[in-house]
Structures are given as C-alpha cells and as structure tokens.
Coordinates of C-alpha atoms in Angstrom, one line a residue:
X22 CA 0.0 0.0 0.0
X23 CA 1.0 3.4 -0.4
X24 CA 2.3 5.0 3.0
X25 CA -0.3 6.4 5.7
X26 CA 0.2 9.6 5.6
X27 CA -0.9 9.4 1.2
X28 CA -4.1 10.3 1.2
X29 CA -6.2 11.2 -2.7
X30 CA -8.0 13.6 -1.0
X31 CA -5.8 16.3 0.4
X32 CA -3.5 15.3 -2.7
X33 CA -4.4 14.8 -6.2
X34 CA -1.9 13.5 -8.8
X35 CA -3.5 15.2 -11.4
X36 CA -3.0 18.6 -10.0
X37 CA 0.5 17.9 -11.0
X38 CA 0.6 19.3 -14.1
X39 CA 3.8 18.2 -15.0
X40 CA 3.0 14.9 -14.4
X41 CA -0.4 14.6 -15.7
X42 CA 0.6 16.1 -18.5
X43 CA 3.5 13.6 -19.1
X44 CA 1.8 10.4 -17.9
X45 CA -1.4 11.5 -20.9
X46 CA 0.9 12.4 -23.5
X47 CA 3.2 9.0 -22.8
X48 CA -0.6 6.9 -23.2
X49 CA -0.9 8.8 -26.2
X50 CA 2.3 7.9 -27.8
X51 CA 1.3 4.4 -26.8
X52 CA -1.1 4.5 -28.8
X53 CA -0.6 5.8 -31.7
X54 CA 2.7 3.6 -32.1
X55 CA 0.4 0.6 -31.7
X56 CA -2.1 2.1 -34.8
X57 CA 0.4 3.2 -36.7
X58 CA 2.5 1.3 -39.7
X59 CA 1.5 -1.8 -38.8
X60 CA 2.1 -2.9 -42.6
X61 CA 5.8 -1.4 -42.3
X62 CA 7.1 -4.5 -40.9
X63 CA 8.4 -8.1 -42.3
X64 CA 5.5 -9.9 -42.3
X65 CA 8.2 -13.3 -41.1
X66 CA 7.9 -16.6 -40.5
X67 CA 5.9 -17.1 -37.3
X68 CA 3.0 -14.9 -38.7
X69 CA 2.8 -16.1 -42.2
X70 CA 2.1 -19.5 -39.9
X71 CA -0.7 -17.6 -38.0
X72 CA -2.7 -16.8 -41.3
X73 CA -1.6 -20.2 -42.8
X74 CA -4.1 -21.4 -39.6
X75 CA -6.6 -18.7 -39.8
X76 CA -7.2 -20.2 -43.7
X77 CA -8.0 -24.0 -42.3
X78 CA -5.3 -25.5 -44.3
X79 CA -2.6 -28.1 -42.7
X80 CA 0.8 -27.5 -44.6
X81 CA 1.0 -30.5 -45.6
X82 CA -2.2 -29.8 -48.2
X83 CA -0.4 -26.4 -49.2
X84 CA 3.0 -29.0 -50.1
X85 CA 0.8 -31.0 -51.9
X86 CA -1.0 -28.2 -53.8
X87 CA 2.4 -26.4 -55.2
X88 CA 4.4 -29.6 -55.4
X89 CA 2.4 -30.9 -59.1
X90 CA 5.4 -29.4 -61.2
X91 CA 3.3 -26.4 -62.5
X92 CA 4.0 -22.5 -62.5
X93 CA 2.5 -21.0 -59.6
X94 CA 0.8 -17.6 -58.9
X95 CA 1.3 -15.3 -56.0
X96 CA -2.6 -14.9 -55.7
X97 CA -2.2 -18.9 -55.6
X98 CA 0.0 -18.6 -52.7
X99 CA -2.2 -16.1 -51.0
X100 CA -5.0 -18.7 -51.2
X101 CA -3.5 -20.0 -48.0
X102 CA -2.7 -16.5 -46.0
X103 CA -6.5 -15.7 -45.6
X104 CA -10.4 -17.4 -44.8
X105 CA -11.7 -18.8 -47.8
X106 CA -15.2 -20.6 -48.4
X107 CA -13.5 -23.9 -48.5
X108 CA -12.4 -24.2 -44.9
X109 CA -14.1 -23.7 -41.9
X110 CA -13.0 -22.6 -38.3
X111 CA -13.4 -26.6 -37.9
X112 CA -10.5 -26.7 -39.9
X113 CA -8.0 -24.3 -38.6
X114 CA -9.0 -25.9 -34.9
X115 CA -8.2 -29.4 -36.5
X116 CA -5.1 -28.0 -38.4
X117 CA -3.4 -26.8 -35.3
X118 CA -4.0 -29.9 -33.0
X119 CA -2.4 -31.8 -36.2
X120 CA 0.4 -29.9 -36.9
X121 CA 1.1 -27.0 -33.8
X122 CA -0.8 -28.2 -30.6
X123 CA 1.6 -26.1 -28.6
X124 CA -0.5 -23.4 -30.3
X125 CA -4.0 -23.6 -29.1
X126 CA -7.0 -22.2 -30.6
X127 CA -8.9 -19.4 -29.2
X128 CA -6.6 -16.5 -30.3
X129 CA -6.6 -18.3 -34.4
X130 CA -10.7 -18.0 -33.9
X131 CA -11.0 -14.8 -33.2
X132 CA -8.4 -13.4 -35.9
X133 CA -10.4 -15.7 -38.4
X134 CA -13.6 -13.9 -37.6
X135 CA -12.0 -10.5 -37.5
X136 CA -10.4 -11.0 -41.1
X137 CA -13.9 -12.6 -41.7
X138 CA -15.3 -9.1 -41.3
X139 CA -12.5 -6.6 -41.7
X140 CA -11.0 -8.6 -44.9
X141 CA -7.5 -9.6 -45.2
X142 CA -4.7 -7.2 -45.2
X143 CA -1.2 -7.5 -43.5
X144 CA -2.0 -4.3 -40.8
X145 CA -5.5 -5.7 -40.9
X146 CA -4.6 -9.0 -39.1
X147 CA -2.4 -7.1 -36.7
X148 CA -4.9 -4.6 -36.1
X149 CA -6.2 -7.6 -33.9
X150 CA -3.0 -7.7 -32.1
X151 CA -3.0 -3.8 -31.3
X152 CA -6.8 -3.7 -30.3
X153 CA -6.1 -6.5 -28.0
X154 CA -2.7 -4.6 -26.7
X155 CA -5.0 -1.5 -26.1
X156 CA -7.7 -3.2 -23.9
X157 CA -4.5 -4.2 -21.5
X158 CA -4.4 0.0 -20.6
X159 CA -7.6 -0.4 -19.0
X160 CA -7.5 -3.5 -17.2
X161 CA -3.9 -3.1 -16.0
X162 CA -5.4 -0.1 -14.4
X163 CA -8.1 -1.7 -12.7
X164 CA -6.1 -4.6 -11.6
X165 CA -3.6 -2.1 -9.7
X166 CA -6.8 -0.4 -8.2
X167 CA -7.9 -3.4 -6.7
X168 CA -4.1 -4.6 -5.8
X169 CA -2.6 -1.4 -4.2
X170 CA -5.6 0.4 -4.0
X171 CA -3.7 3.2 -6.0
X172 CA -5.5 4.6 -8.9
X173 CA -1.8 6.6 -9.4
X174 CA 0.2 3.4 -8.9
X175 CA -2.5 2.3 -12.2
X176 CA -1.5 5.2 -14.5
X177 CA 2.1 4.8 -13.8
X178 CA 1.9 1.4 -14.8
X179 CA -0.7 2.5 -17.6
X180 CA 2.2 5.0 -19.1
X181 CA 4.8 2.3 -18.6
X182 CA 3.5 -0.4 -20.1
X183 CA 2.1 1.9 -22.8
X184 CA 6.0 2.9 -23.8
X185 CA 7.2 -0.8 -23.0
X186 CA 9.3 -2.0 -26.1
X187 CA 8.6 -5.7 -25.8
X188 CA 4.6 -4.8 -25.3
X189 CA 4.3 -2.7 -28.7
X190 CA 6.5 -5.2 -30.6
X191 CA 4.1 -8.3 -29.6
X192 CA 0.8 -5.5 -30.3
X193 CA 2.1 -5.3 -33.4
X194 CA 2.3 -8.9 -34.8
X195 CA 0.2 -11.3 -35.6
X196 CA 0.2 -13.6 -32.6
X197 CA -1.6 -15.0 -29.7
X198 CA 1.0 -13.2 -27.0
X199 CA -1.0 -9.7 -26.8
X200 CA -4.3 -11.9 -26.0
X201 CA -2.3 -13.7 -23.3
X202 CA -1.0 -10.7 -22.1
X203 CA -4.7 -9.3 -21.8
X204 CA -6.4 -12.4 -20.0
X205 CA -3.1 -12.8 -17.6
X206 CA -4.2 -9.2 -16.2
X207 CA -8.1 -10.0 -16.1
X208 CA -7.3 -13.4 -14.8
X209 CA -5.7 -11.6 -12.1
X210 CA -7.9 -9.2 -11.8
X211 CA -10.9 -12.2 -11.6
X212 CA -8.7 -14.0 -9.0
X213 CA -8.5 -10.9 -6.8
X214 CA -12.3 -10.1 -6.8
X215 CA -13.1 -13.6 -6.1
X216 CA -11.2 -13.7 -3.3
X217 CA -12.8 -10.0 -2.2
X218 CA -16.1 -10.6 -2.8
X219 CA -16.4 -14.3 -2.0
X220 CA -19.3 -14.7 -4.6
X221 CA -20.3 -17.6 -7.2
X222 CA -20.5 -15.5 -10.1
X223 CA -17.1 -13.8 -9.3
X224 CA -15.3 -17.1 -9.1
X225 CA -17.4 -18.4 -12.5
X226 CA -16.2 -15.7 -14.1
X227 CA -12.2 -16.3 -13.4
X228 CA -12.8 -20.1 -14.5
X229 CA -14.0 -18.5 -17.3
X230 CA -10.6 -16.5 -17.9
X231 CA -9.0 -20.0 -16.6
X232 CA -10.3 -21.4 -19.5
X233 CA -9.9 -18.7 -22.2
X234 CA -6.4 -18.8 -20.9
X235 CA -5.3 -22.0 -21.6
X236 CA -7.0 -22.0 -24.6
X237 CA -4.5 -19.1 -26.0
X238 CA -1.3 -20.6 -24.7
X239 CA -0.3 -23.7 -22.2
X240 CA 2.3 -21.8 -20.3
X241 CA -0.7 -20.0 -18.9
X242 CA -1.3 -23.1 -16.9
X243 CA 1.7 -21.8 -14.7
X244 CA 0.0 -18.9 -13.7
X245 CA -2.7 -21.0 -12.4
X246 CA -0.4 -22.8 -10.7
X247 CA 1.3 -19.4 -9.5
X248 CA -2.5 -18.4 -8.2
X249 CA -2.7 -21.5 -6.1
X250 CA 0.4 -20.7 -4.4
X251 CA -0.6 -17.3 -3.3
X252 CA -4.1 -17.9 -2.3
X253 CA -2.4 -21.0 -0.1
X254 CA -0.2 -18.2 1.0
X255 CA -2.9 -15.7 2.0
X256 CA -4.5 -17.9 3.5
X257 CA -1.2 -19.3 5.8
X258 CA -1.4 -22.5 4.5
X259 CA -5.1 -23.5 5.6
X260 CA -7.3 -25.4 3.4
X261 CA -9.8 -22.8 3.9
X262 CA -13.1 -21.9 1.9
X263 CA -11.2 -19.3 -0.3
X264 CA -8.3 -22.2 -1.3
X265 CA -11.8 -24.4 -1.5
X266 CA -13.0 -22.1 -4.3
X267 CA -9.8 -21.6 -5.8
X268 CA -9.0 -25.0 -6.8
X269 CA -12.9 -26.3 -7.5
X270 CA -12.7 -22.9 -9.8
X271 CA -8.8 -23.7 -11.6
X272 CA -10.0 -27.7 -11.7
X273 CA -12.8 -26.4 -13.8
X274 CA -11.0 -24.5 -16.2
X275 CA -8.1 -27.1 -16.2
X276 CA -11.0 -30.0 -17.1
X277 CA -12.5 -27.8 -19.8
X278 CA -8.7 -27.9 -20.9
X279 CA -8.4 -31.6 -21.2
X280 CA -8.9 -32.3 -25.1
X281 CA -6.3 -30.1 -25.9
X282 CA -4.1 -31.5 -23.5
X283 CA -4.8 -35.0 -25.2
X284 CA -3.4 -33.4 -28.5
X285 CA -0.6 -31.7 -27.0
X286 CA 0.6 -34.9 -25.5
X287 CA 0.2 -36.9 -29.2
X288 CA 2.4 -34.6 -31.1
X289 CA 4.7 -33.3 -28.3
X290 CA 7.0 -36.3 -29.3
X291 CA 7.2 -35.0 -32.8
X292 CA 7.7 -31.2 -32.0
X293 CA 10.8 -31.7 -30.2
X294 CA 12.1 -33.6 -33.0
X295 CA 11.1 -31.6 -35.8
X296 CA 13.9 -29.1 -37.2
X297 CA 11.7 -26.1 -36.8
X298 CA 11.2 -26.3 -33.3
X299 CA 14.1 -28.3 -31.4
X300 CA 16.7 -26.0 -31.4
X301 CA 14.4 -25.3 -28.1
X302 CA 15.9 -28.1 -26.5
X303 CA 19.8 -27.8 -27.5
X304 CA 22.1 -26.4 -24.3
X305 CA 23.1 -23.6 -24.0
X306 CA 26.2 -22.8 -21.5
X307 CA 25.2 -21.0 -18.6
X308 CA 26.6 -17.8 -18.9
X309 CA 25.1 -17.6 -22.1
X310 CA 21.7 -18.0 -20.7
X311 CA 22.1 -15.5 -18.1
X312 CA 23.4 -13.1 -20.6
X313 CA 19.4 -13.9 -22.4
X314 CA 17.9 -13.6 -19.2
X315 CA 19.3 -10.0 -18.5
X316 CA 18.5 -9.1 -22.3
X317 CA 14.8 -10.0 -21.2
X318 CA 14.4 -8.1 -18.5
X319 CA 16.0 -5.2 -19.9
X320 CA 13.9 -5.4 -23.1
X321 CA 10.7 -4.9 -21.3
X322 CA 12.0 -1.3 -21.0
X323 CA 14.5 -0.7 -23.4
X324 CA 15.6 -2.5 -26.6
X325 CA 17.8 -0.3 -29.1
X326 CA 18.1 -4.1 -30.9
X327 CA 21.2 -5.3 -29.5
X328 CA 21.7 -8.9 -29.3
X329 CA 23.7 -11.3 -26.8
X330 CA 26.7 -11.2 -29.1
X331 CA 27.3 -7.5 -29.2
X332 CA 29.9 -6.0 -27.2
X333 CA 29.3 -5.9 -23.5
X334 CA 30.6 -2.3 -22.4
X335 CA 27.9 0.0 -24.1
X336 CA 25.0 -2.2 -22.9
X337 CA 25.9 -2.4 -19.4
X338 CA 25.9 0.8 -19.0
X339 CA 22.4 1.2 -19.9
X340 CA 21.2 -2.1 -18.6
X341 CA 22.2 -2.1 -15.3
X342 CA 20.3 1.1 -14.1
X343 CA 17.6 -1.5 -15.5
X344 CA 18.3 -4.0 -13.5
X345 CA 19.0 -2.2 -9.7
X346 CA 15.2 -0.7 -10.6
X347 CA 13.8 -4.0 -11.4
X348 CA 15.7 -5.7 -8.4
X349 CA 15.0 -2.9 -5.8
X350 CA 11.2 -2.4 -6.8
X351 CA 11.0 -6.3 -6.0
X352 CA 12.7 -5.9 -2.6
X353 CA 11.0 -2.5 -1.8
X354 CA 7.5 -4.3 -2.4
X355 CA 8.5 -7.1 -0.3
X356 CA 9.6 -4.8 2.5
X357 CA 6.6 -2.6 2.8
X358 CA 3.3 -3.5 1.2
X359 CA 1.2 -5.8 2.8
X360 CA 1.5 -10.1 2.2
X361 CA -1.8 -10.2 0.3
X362 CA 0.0 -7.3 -2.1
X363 CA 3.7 -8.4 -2.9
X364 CA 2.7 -12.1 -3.1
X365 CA 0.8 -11.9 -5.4
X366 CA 3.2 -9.9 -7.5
X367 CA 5.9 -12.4 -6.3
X368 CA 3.6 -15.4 -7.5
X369 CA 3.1 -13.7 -11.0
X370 CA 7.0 -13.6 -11.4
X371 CA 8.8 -16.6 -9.0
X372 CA 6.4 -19.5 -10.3
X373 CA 6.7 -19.4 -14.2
X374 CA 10.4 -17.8 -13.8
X375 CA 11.3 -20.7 -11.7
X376 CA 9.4 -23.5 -14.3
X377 CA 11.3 -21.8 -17.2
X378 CA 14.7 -21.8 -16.0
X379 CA 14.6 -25.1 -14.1
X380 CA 13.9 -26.5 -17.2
X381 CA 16.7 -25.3 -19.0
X382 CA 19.0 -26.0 -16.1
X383 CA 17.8 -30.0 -15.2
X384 CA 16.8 -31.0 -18.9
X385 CA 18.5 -28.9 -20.6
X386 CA 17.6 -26.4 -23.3
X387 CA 16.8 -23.2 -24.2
X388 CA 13.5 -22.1 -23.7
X389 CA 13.7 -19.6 -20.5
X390 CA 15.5 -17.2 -23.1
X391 CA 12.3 -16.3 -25.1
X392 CA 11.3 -13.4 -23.8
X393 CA 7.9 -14.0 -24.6
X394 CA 6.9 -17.0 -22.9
X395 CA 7.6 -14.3 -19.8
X396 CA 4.2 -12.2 -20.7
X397 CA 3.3 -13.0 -17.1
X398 CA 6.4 -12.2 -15.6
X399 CA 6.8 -9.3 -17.4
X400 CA 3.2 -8.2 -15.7
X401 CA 4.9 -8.6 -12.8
X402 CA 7.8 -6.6 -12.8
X403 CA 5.9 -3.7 -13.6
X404 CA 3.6 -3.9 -11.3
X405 CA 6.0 -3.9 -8.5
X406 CA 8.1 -1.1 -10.3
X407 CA 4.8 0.8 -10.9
X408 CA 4.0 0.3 -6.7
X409 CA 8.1 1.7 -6.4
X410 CA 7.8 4.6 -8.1
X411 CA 3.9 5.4 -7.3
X412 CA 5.1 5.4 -3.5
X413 CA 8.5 7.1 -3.5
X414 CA 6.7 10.2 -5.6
X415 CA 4.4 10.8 -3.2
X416 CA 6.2 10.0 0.5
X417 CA 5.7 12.9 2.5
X418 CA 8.8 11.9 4.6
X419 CA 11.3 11.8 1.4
X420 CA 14.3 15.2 1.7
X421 CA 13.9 17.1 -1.7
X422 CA 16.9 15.2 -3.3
X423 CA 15.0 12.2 -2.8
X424 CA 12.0 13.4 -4.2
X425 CA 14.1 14.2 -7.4
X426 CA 15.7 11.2 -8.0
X427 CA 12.7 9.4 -8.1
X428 CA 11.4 12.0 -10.0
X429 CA 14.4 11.2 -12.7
X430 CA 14.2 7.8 -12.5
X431 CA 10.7 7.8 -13.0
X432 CA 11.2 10.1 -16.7
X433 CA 14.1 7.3 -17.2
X434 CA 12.0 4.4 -17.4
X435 CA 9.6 6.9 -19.7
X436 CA 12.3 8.2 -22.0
X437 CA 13.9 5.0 -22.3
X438 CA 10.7 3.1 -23.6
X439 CA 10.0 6.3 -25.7
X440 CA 13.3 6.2 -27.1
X441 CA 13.1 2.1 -27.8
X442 CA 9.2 2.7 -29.4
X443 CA 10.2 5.5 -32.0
X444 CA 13.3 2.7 -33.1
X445 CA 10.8 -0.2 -33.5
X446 CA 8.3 2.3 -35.1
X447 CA 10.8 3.2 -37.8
X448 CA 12.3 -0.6 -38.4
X449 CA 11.3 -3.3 -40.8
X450 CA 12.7 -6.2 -38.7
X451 CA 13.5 -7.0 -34.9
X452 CA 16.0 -8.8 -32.9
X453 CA 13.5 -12.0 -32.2
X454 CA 13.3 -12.5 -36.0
X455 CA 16.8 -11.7 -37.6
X456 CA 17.2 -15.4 -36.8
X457 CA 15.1 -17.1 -38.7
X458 CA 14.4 -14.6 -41.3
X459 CA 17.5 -14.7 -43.3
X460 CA 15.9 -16.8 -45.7
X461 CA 13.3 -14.5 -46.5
X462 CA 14.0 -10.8 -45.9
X463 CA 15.9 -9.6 -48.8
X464 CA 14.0 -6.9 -49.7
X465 CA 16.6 -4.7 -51.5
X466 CA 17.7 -8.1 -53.9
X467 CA 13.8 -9.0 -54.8
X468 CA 13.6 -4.7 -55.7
X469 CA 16.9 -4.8 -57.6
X470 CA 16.9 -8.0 -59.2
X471 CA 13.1 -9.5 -59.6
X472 CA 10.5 -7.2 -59.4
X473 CA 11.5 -5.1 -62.0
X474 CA 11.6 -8.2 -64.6
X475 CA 9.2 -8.4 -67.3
X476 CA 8.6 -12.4 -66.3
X477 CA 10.6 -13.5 -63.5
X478 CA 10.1 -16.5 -62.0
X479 CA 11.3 -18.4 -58.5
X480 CA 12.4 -21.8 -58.2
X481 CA 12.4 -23.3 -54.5
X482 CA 12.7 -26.1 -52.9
X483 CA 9.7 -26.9 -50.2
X484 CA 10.6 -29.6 -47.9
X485 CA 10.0 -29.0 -44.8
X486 CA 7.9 -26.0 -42.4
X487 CA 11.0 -23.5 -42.2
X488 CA 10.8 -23.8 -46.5
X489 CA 6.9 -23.3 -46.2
X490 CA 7.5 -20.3 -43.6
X491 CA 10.2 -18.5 -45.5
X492 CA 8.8 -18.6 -49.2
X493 CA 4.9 -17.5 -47.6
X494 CA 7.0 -14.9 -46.3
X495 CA 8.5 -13.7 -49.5
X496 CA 5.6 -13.8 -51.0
X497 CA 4.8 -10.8 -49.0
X498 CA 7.9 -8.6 -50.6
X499 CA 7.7 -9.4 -54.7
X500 CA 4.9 -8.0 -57.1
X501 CA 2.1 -10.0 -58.3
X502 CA 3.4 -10.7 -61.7
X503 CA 6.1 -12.6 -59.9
X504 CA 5.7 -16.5 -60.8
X505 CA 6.7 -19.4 -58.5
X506 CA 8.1 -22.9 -59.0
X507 CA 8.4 -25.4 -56.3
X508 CA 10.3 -28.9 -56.3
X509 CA 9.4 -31.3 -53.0
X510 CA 12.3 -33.8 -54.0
X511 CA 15.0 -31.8 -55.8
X512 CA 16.9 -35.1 -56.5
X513 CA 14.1 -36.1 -59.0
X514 CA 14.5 -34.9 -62.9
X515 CA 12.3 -32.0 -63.0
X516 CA 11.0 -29.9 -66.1
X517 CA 12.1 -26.5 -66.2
X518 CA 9.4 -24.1 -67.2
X519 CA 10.3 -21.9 -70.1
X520 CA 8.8 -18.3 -71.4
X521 CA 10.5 -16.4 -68.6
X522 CA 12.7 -13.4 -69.0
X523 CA 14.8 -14.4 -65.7
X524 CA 14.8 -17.2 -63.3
X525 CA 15.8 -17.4 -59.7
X526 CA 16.5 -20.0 -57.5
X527 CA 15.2 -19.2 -54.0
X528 CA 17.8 -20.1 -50.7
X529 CA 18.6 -23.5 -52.6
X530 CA 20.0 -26.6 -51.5
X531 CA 23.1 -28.7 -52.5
X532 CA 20.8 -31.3 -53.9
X533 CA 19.1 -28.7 -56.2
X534 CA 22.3 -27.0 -57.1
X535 CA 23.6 -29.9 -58.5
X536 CA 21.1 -30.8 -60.3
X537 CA 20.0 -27.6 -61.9
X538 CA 23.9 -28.0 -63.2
X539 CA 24.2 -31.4 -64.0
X540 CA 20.8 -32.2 -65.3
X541 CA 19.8 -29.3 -66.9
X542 CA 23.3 -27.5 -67.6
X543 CA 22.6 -24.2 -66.1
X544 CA 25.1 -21.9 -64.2
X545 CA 23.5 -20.7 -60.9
X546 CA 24.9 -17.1 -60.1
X547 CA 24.2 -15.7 -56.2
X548 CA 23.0 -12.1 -56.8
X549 CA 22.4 -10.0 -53.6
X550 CA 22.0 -6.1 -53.0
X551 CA 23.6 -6.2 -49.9
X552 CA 26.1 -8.2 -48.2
X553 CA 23.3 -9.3 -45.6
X554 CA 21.6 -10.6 -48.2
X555 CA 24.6 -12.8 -50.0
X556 CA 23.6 -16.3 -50.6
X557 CA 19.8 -16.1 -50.4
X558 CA 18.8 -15.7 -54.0
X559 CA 20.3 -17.2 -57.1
X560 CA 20.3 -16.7 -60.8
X561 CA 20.2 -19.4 -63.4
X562 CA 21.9 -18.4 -66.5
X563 CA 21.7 -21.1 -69.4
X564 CA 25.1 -22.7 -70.4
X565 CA 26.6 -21.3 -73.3

C-alpha cells in the first residue's frame, strides 16, 4: 500500500501538471505507435504461420498443392494467408491440433472472424494484435486499483507499459502473446475479486478466464499454478473456503482444458524432434543463458536491438540502471506492502520464472531465453516497479533530493521506452526475428533483381515448415506478376518451365544445385544487394 500519511483527498496526482501532463501524453504515444505502420514490418515466418491457420489448411495440403510441377501464382499462394469458403473454423481448430498443438485455438478463432469481417490485409490482421494490446491500458489499471488500492500506482503502470518495447513489438504482430498478455491481467484481476467478494459469479467468471487462458497458450497453466500458491499463502497454509473455491474454480478451467491436453501430449514427441522447433531443446552454456535472461528483463524497458553477441561495455551501462530498478522495486514491495500485495506480484513472477529456468537448467535447453513465454512475468515486474515509483513520488517523509531522484528515475524508465518505441516504429525487422528470417528478408535483392523483370520466376525447394514459412514470407515482398516454382524432392529430374525473362533459385540446397547444373546445364549465379543478403537468392543463366 502506499504509506499512511498518502491520502487522494488532500492530494491529487493530477494537480500535477507536470505529471499529468506527461503520464497523458506517454498513453498517447502508446497509442498511436500501436495504430500506426502496422504494414511497415516483415511480415516473417511465425506470422505467415498464424494466417496459414486462420485459412483452415494443414501444410501439408499447401506441399501437396504447389508440389504438381506447375507454375504457380502469387494470388495462388495467398489462397493460403486468408479465410476462404473452402475451410471452416473446424478446420483451422483441427489444423493446429495436427500440426502445432503447442498453439491452441482461441486466439486463431477470433483473428479468423475479425479477417472474416475486416477482410484480409497485413496491418488488418495485426490490427487484432494492437486492439487486444490497447484493452491491456484499461484493465492493467483496474487490476492495480484493486491490488494497491492506487489509482496513481495504475497510471504509472498504464504509461509504462504503454511505452514498453517488448509490449508494442508483440501488439504489433500477428500472434496469440498480446491476448495472453490481456487475460493474464483479467485473470488476475478475476482471482483478486473472487477472493474480495467471496461470490459464485465472481469465481465463474475467473474459471471462465481460466479457460480462455489455456485455450490461448499452455504456459498460462503456470500462472494457475502461480495463483494456487498465493491464495495457499494468504491464507497461511489453511485449506480454507477461499483455497476451497480456488481450486474447485482452476479444476474447472483445467478440465475444460483436457482435449487439448490430449493433443498436446500426441504430437509433443514430434515437436521436439522436428527441425523447426528443437533448437528449443539444444544447451546452451550457462553464462550464455544469463546473458538472455538479462536481455529479457532489460527489453521490457528498453531494446535499441542489441543482441547477446554484441559487445558488453555499451549495454551495461544502460542495462544495469535497469536491472538495480527491477531488483530494488521487487525488494522495496516485499519490505513494505502488505502479504496479500507483494505475493501476489511475487507469485506472478517466481512460479513461471522458476518453471522456465529449471527446465533449462535440469533437462536442458533453451526455452527460458524467449522473452515472450515471460508475458506474465513481465506483468509482474511492472507492477512492483509501478508500486516503487507510485510510493517514492508521493512519500511525505522523502528530503527534496530524494523526491528528485525518483522524479528522474521515473522520466528514465519513460524516456527510455519512448526512445526504444520510435526505433521499433521506424524498423522493418526485430531482434526475435533476424534469426530465422534470413531466408526470407531480402528486400533490397527482390527490388533490384526480380520485381523489376518483365517475367521472373522463382524456383524453391519446399521440404520442410521452415521452407513453407520463408517462401509465404517472400511472397509478401515481390509483385504480383512474380511466378513461382516449387520442387518437393529436388533429387528427381524435373522440367524446367520456359517463357521467362529471368529465373531465380530461391535459398537453394546442394541437392538442387547440382542438379540444376548437372541435369539441366545451367550456371547458378548468387545475386544479392547487400552483403546481408549474399547467398539467399540465385540466378540461373543457361550454359553457353
């Protein structure tokens, strides 16, 4: 709670113009960074995967529909990126639990109706993801209301989280993480009125967000888990009604959760086998993952792009301010609000930390160093930073120095998201995709070399899901007079088409290299704009 001596009566906030005036104007820039060029970005691998599920086909069906040795059309390709009459939502529910049951439902349902209605656009579907990012203000708000009991502790976690780099990245893609985001703060929210009002409905409605929940991404489960520990907690360990009503209410939503735990545990076996996804479970040393962890905590409040293998010096001079804030906000919360206040916020960031990194550190892998599978987390640290800097700004008993640096700290957690935000705003890629994306984002080469001729067309191989993911992807950067033409088994004799003015060979493999030489006695030529680019697109010149 905020000290005694606090009161909202003999001191409003918002007679602070400086800071009302900031604290609007930071919401505003929140917002219009999440409406704005929402087409300006890649549109990469993970999202051409979201609309390849919102359209009801599997990818094996789009394999078998390109793989019939026959030109191809971009408007062909796009068949798959939207809702058409031949699918149903039956089928983008049945094409996830086939192919990606780590990737459950709800969130593909609603951004199939939404394109239903809206139609289908690139800042259309994320539109979704930035109206869903927007409803977080709000209930963030109300959630530290009923938490601290602060409506100023809400708008200074409103104005941070508004500026937060990692929240306007994930509210501007096409993804379920801005809908988990939004039902781990009303599940929250739920949990905490439950346990105030003590009513049926109240606890109804947090199953309900139990439910919805799991239904947009498994790791929610360890927030339910998290829940459990704190209501044991408040209620020292005593099976009383409130536990009682807790766990009937979490069982409930957990049951309704069973079918797609069924499918999760069928094709679990093959996800952490299949190419595209087991990279999860190679080591990584340890200093190396602590070097990811820090990045992830310092990306939820600045992120100029830097990556783990930069140099060291200039980023610890920015990230450690970070990290003293994030680490003395978690001890001043501990140290003076009340149990049923900093353990909850302890809960939301100990039980799916701890789940994460233990993985990593008994079984070995990789996965505590997405950032995103640490939505809740992320929740809260800023609620307990939020609760730091909502109490040190208005202590009565703080000198004037004091006063000041927190004032300063405060417009350096501001200025730093603003200063991240206007970065993202003006870049085409991001850190979490420069990864996988090399494949695909050549924008420069496809402008130079295959847009502007008369007939191109793209040979590509299409063997696997990071093939499928990549050429959906490009298929977003050339013009629609661009042709394609896909081989499945590049070690079969294949006809080349002919009537083209130029033909490109798209990221291919050894296999198809030699073959387009030895078979069919072309030269293949790598053409690139840009050194970043080198050795993702090809040229086949015929042999002289």
């Amino acid at each position: 709670m905020l000290p005694k001596k606090f009161s909202f009566i003999s001191f409003n906030w918002l007679q602070v113009n400086w800071l009302r005036v900031l604290i609007i104007l930071i919401i505003i820039m929140g917002i219009f960074w999440r409406v704005s060029n929402l087409g300006r970005r890649f549109y990469w691998y993970d999202e051409v995967f979201t609309s390849l599920r919102i359209s009801g086909y599997t990818t094996v069906e789009f394999v078998e529909y390109v793989s019939n040795s026959r030109v191809i059309s971009l408007e062909e390709l796009q068949k798959f990126q939207r809702p058409n009459p031949e699918k149903t939502a039956l089928d983008t529910i049945t094409s996830l639990a086939r192919e990606e049951p780590q990737h459950p439902p709800f969130y593909f349902l609603i951004a199939r109706l939404w394109l239903q209605y809206f139609g289908f656009s690139v800042p259309t579907i994320r539109s979704l993801s930035a109206f869903i990012s927007l409803l977080v203000f709000p209930s963030v708000y109300w959630l530290c209301c009923e938490l601290f009991s602060s409506p100023f502790t809400g708008w200074i976690a409103v104005a941070a989280l508004a500026v937060s780099p990692f929240h306007l990245l994930y509210a501007g893609e096409a993804r379920q993480y801005s809908l988990w985001m939004l039902l781990s703060v009303v599940s929250s929210l739920a949990l905490l009125r439950s346990i105030r009002l003590k009513s049926k409905t109240s606890w109804v409605f947090y199953t309900l967000t139990v439910i919805l929940g799991l239904y947009t991404f498994p790791f929610f489960m360890l927030s339910v888990i998290g829940y459990g520990v704190y209501v044991l907690g408040r209620e020292r360990c005593q099976f009383s009604q409130t536990f009682k009503a807790y766990l009937l209410s979490s069982l409930f939503g957990i049951l309704a959760f069973t079918p797609w735990i069924i499918a999760l545990i069928k094709r679990l076996p093959e996800r952490t086998h299949d190419p595209n996804t087991s990279w999860m479970f190679e080591p990584l040393s340890l200093p190396s993952l602590v070097v990811r962890w820090i990045g992830g905590i310092t990306r939820l409040f600045l992120d100029w792009g830097f990556r783990s293998e930069d140099p060291p010096t200039p980023a610890l001079i920015l990230v450690l301010p970070i990290l003293l804030l994030v680490g003395y906000s978690i001890y001043f919360i501990c140290q003076r609000a009340p149990l049923k206040v900093w353990l909850f916020v302890i809960t939301l960031i100990a039980v799916p930390t701890l789940a994460l990194i233990g993985h990593d550190l008994i079984l070995q892998g990789r996965i505590s160093v997405i950032s995103r599978y640490y939505t809740p987390v992320f929740l809260g640290l800023q609620l307990a930073v939020a609760y730091l800097l909502s109490s040190q700004l208005t202590a009565d008993s703080l000198k004037k120095w004091q006063q000041t640096f927190w004032q300063i700290t405060l417009l350096f957690v501001l200025s730093a998201g603003v200063f991240s935000c206007v970065i993202i705003s003006q870049s085409r890629i991001w850190f979490h995709q420069s990864q996988i994306i090399q494949r695909a984002y050549i924008p420069q080469t496809i402008n130079k070399f295959v847009n502007i001729s008369p007939r191109p067309l793209i040979i590509a191989d299409i063997g696997d899901d990071f093939a499928v993911g990549s050429l959906l992807s490009l298929s977003y950067e050339v013009d629609p007079h661009v042709k394609f033409f896909f081989v499945n088994s590049p070690k079969k004799i294949f006809k080349i088409p002919e009537n083209f003015s130029n033909i490109f060979v798209f990221s291919p493999s050894q296999a198809l290299q030699n073959i387009l030489e030895t078979n069919h006695h072309y030269k293949i030529y790598p053409i690139h704009a840009t050194p970043r680019e080198e050795g993702v697109l090809w040229e086949l010149k015929k042999e002289e």
